[in-house]
XYZ file of C-alpha atoms in Angstrom:
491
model
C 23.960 47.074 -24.584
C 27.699 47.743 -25.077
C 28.581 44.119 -25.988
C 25.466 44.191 -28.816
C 27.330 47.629 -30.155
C 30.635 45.869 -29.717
C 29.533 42.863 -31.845
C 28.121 44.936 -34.862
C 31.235 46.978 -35.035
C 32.637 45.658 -38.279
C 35.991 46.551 -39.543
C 36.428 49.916 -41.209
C 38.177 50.101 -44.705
C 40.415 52.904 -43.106
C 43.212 51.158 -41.158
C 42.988 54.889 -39.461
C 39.548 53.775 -37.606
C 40.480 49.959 -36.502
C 44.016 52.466 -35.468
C 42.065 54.385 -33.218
C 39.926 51.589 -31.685
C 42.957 49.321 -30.345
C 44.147 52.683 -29.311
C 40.897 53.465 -27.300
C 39.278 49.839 -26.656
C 42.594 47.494 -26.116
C 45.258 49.980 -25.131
C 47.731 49.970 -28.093
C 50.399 52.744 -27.611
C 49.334 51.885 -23.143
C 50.307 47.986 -22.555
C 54.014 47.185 -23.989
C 52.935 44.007 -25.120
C 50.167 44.916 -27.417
C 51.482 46.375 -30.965
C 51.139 47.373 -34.456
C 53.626 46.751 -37.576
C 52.864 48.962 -40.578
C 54.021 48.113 -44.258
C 53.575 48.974 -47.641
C 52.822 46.726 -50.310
C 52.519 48.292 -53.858
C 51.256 51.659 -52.471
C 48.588 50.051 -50.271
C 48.693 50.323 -46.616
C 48.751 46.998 -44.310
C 48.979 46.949 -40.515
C 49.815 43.901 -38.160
C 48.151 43.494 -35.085
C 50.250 41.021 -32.517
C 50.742 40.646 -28.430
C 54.433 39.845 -27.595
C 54.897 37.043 -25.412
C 51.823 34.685 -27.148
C 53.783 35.095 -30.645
C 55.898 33.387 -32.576
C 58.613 36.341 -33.579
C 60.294 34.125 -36.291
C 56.685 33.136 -38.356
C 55.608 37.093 -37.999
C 59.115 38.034 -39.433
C 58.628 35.057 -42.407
C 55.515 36.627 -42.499
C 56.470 39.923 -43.192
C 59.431 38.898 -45.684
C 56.907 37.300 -48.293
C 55.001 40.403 -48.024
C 57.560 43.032 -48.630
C 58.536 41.022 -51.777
C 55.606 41.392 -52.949
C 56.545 44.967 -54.008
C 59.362 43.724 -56.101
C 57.690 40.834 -58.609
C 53.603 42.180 -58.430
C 52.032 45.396 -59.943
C 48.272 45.080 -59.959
C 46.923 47.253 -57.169
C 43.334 46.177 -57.801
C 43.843 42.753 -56.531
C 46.271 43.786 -53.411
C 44.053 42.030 -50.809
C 44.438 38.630 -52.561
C 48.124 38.813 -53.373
C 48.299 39.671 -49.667
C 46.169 36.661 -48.657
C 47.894 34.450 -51.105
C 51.350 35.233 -50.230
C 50.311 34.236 -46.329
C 52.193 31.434 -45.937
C 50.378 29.666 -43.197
C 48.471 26.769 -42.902
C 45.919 28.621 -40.953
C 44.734 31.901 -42.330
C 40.877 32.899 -41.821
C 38.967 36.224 -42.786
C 36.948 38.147 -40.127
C 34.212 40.775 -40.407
C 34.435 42.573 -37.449
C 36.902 44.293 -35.237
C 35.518 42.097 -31.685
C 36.768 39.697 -33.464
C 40.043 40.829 -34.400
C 40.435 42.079 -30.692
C 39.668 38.335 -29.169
C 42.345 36.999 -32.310
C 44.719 39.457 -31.279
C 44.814 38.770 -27.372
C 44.435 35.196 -27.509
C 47.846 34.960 -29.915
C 46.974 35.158 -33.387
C 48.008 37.788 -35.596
C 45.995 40.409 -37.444
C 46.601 41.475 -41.148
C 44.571 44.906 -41.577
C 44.649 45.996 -45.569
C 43.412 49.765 -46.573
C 40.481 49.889 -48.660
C 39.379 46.213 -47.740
C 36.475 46.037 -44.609
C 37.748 42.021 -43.800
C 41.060 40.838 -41.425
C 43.367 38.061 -42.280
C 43.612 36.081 -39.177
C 46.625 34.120 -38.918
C 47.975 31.590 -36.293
C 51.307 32.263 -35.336
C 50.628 31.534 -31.712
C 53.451 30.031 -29.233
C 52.074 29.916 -25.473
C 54.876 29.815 -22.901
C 54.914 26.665 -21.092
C 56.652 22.980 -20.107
C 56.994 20.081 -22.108
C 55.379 17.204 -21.255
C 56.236 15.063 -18.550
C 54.901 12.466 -16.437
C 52.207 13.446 -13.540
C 53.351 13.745 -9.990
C 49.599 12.316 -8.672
C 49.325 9.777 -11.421
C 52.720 8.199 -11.753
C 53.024 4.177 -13.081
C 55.815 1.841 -12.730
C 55.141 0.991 -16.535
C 53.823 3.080 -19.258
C 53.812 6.511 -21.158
C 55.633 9.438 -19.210
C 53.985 12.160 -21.140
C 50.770 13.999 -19.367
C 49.282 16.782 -20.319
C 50.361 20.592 -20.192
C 49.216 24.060 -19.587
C 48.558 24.626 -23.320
C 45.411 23.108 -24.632
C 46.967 23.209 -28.350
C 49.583 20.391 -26.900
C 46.794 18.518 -25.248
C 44.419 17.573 -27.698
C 47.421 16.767 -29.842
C 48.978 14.152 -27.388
C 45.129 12.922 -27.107
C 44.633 12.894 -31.049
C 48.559 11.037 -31.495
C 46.426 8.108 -29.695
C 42.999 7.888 -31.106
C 43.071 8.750 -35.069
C 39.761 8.135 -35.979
C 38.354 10.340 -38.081
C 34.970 10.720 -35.870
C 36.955 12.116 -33.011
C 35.605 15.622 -32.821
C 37.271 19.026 -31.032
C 34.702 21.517 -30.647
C 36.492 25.055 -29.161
C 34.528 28.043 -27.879
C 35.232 30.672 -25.569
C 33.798 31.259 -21.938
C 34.626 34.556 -19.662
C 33.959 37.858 -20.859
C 37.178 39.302 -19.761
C 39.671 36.274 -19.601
C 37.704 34.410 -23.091
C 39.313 31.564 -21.860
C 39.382 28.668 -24.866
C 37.505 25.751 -23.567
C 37.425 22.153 -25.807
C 34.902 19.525 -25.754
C 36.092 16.573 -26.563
C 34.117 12.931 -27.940
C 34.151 10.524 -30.225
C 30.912 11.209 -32.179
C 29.630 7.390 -33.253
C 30.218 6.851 -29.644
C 29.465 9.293 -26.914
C 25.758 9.346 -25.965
C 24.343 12.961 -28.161
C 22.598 14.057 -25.493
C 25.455 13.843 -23.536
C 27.161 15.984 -25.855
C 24.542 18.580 -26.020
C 23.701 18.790 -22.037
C 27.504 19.409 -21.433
C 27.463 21.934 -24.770
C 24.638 23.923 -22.927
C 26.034 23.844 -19.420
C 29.457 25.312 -20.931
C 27.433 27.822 -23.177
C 25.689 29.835 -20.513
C 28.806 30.540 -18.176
C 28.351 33.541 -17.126
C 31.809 34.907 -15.606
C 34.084 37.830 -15.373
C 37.453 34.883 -16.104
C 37.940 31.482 -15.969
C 41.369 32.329 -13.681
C 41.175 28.650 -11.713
C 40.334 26.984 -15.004
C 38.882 23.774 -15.028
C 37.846 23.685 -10.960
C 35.485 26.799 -12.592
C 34.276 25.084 -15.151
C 33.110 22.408 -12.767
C 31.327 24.480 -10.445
C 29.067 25.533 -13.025
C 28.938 22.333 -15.118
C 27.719 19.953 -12.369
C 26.452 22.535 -9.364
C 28.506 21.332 -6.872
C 27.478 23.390 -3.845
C 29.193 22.103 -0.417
C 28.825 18.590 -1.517
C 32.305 17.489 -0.857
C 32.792 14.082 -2.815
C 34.068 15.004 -6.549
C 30.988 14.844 -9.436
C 34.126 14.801 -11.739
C 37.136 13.145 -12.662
C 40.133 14.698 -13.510
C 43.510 13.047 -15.199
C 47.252 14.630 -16.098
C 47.134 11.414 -18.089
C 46.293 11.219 -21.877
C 46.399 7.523 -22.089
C 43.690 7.423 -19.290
C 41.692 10.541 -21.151
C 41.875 8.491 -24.459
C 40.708 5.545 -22.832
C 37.722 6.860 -21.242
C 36.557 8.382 -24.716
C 36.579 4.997 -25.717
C 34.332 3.964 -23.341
C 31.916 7.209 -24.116
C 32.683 9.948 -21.833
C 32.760 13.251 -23.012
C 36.102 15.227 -22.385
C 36.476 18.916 -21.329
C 39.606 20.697 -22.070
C 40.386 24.016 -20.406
C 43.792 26.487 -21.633
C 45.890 26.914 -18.858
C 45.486 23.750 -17.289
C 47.110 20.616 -17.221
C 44.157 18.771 -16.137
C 41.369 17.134 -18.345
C 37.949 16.941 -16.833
C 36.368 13.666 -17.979
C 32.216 13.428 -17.538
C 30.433 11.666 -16.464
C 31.624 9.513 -13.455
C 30.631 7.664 -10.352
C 32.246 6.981 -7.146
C 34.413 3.770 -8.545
C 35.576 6.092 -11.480
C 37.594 7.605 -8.868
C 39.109 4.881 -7.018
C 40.923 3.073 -10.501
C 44.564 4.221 -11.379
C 45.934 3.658 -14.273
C 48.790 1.042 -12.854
C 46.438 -1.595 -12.694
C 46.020 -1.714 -16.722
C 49.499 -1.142 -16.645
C 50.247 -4.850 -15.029
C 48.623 -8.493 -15.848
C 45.126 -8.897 -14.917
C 45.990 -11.094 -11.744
C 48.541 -8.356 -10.581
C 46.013 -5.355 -11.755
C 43.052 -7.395 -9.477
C 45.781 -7.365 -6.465
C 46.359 -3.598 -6.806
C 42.483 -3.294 -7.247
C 41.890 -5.030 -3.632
C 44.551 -3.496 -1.780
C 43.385 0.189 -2.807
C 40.230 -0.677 -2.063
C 41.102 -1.844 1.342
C 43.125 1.699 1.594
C 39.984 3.226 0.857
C 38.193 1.735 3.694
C 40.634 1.763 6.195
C 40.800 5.153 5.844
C 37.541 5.754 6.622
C 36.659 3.266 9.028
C 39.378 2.063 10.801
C 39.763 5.305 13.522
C 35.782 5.418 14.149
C 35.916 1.780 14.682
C 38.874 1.598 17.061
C 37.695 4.348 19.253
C 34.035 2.696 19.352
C 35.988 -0.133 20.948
C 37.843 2.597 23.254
C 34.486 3.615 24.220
C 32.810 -0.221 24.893
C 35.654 -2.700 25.274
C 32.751 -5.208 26.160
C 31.907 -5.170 22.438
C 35.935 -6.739 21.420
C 35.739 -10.121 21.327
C 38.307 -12.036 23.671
C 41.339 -12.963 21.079
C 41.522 -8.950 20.221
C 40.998 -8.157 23.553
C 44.204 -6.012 23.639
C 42.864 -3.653 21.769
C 42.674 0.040 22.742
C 45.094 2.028 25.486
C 47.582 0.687 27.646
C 47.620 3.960 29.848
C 45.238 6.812 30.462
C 46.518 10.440 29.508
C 44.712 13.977 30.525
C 43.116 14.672 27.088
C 40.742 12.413 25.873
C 41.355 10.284 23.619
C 38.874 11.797 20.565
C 40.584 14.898 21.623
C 43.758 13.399 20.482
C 42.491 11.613 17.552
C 41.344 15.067 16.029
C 44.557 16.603 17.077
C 46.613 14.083 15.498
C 44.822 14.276 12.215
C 45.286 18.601 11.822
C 48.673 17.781 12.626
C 48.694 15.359 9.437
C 46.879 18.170 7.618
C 49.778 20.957 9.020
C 52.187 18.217 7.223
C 50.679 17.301 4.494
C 49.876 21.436 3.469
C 53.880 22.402 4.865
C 55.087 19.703 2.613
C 52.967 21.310 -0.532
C 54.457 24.607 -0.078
C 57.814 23.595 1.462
C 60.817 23.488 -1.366
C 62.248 20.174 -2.622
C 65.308 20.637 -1.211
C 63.631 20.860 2.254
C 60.911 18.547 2.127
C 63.074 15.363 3.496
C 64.193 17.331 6.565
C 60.841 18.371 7.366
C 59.916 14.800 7.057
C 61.784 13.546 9.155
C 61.436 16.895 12.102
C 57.771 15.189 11.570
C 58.457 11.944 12.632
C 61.688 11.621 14.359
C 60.988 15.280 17.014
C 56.840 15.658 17.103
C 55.497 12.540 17.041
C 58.065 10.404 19.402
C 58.132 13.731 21.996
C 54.338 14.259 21.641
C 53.707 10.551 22.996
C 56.996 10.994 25.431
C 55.164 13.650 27.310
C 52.062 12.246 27.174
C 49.986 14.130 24.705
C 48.858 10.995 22.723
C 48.226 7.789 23.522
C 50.996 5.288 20.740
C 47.860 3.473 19.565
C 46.359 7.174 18.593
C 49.194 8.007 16.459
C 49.337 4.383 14.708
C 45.987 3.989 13.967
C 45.548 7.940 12.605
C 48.800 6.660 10.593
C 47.553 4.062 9.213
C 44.246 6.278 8.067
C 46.166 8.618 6.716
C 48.648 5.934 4.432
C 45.185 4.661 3.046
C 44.028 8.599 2.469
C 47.035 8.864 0.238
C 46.759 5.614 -1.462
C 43.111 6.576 -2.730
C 44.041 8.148 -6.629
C 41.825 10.556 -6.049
C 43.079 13.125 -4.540
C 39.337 14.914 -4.107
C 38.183 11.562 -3.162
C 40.821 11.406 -0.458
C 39.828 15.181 1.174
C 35.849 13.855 1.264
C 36.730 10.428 2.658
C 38.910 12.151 6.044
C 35.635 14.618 5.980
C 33.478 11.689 6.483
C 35.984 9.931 8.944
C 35.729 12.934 10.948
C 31.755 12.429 10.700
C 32.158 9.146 11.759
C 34.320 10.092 15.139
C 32.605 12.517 16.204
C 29.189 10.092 15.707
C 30.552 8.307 17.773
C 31.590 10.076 20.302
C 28.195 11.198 21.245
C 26.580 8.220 20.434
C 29.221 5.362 20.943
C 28.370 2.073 18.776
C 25.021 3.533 17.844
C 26.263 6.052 16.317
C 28.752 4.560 14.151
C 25.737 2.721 12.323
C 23.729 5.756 11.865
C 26.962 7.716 10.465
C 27.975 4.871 8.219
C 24.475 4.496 7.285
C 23.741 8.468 6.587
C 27.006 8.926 4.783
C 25.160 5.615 2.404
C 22.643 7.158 1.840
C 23.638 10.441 0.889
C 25.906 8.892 -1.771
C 22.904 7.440 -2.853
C 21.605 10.604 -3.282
C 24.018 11.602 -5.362
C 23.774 12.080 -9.258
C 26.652 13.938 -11.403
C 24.743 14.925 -14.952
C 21.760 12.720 -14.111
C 24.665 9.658 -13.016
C 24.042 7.571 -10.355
C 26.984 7.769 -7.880
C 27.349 4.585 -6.712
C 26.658 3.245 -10.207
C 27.380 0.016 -10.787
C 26.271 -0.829 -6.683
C 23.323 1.364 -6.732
C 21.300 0.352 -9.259
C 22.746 -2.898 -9.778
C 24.886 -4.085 -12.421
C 26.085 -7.272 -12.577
C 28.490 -7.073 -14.938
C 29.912 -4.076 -14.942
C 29.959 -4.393 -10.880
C 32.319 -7.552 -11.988
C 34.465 -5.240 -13.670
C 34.819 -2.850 -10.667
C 35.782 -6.178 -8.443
C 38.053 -7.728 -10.992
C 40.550 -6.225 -13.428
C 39.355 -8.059 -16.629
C 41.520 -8.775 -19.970
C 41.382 -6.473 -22.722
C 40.099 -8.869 -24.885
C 37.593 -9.697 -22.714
C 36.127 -6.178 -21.994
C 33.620 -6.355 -25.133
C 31.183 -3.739 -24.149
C 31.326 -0.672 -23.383
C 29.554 1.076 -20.099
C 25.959 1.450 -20.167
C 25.982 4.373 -17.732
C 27.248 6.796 -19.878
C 24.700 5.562 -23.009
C 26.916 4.839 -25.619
C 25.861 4.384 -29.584
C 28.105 1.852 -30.097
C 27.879 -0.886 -27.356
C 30.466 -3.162 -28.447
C 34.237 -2.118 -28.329
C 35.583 -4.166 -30.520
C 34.263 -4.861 -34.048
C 31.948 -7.970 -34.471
């Protein structure tokens, strides 16, 4: 009931009335940062609403300047609120009705022109978010390319997006989500290309968040887009890159753009969406197609390579006799998936101290890690070598994956896999491998098949996933994500 009276309130023709709601409703005269400039222009009364720190100082004071002047060459009093909106020299000025509003203006940057005797606000964007300039992604670096990625401010984002695709039927549609934080969210398409319903699905999802604040951003915004629940494999893709965001609205995805974050969430996607980086493009097709196979063989290793050398631990019979060698040399007190799982937290302990640890620090812990722990753990007989070399190995392919989401499900699953196997030996690596299938199967992000273009099959576009194509020879676009216009280049 309060938010219907708080959207009717309109603004008052006495500046003394929108005065006294800032001072009850938003705290003017309370928080520092909120304030109010009064002037005088020919007689009439004109108050500035602003929030230091989201401002612009130097465009308010320009502001101001071609305001106060106006009492020097102007004498009609009758037509004060146009002089004032005239003399406004902005490119973005914009009257408002009511004083919610002026409030969400006012705390999300803008500035606020108030006039006596006039019941509309000049709205005028002065705003100048602190925050970096762009610079390349730490998770998404190339040997060859652009070095700008996107920033905290979504202003600077769509820009470095737009600098790359000016068509005219790219479209930026902005609203606001959070009742307390109104967090400006952007969905992003190209409109003769991105699949309508698409558009409108994603529109609807965004629409009916329901939240206090949007404080984690984008990772929000994802929880209630795609209804994650305790699924752990990512239903979206995110990039620090705007070549790679430009290039997937290209191919038809629609792009979400969240303030605050220097992520862009890019819908919809499938498993092999998350396992391309933006190197291979970066390098000739034969090179690309290289990169492709050894990632992929990251990927799997990974994954599979632990559960498969401890099913051999567990039934050397099964090891053919050239690879006989295979498994420990020595017996040690703790068993050896005891070990395994030990070894891998201690890869988590790393890889966490290394996130939090300072630069300057990060090589000495290193090399505590490898040099002190690991040698002295196998000198005393904690682990077995072959434990620590094949959880190594794992754990290189976990970070080659370019996903880092992808990379947190896949040691989930690996962990599945062990522990399937240790309570069912070579039995139950084929049900694990064969459960974790078919719940990716299962899987659909916005009505996508997961394992799209494997599950349903796709010829073609499966191609694509196995072999790094030319440019020129990429003609259509993917038919997962429904595009209008199939073809990518003109006929």
């Amino acid at each position: 009931m309060s938010e219907n009276v708080k959207q009717k309130t309109s603004i008052s023709p006495k500046l003394v009335v929108n005065e006294n709601y800032f001072k009850n409703h938003v705290g003017l005269n309370q928080s520092f940062d909120l304030g109010v400039r009064k002037i005088t222009v020919m007689g009439i009364g004109v108050n500035l609403y602003y929030v230091n720190g989201l401002c612009d100082t130097s465009y308010i004071i320009q502001l101001l300047k071609e305001l106060i002047e106006i009492n020097d060459y102007e004498h009609e009093k009758m037509k004060v609120n146009e002089i004032v909106e005239n003399r406004l020299v902005n490119q973005q000025v914009q009257r408002i009705k009511t004083i919610d509003e002026a409030v969400d203006q006012v705390l999300s940057g803008l500035v606020v022109f108030m006039i006596e005797g006039c019941d509309y606000g000049l709205v005028v964007d002065v705003r100048s978010y602190p925050g970096r300039n762009p610079e390349e992604p730490d998770t998404e670096k190339v040997v060859r390319g652009s070095r700008d990625g996107f920033v905290e401010n979504i202003i600077v984002n769509t820009a470095l997006i737009r600098r790359r695709i000016r068509d005219e039927r790219l479209r930026y549609s902005m609203m606001k989500v959070g009742e307390r934080s109104k967090t400006d969210i952007c969905l992003c398409y190209i409109e003769d290309v991105a699949d309508p319903n698409l558009i409108e699905v994603v529109k609807k999802e965004l629409e009916t968040i329901k939240i206090d604040g949007l404080t984690m951003a984008d990772k929000t915004v994802e929880e209630f887009l795609v209804k994650q629940g305790y699924n752990p494999y990512p239903l979206v893709r995110y990039t620090e890159r705007a070549d790679v965001a430009a290039n997937h609205l290209l191919e038809g995805h629609v792009l979400i753009i969240v303030d605050t974050s220097p992520s862009v969430i890019i819908t919809p996607t499938t498993f092999f969406h998350h396992v391309q980086h933006a190197e291979e493009y970066r390098q000739a097709p034969a090179v690309g197609t290289f990169l492709r196979w050894v990632r992929f063989l990251g990927i799997i290793g990974s994954i599979l390579i632990v559960p498969l050398w401890f099913m051999y631990v567990l039934q050397p019979s099964l090891l053919p006799e050239n690879i006989a060698y295979i498994g420990p040399n020595e017996q040690k007190n703790i068993p050896i998936v005891v070990q395994i799982f030990m070894a891998d937290l201690g890869i988590e302990f790393l890889r966490m101290a290394a996130i939090h640890t300072p630069t300057a620090l990060s090589v000495a812990m290193g090399l505590i890690a490898a040099a002190l722990i690991g040698q002295i753990a196998i000198d005393v007989g904690l682990f077995v070598p072959e434990v620590i070399l094949y959880v190594a190995i794992a754990a290189i392919g976990t970070f080659a994956t370019p996903s880092y989401e992808l990379s947190i499900a896949n040691k989930m699953m690996r962990l599945v896999l062990l522990l399937s196997v240790a309570l069912f030996k070579a039995e139950g690596l084929v049900i694990g491998a064969t459960v974790i299938f078919l719940f990716l199967t299962h899987i659909r992000s916005l009505n996508t098949p997961y394992l799209w273009p494997f599950l349903p099959f796709n010829p073609k576009a499966f191609w694509q996933i196995l072999i790094r194509t030319s440019v020129p020879g990429a003609k259509i676009r993917p038919s997962i994500v429904h595009p209008q216009n199939v073809r990518k280049q003109p006929k």
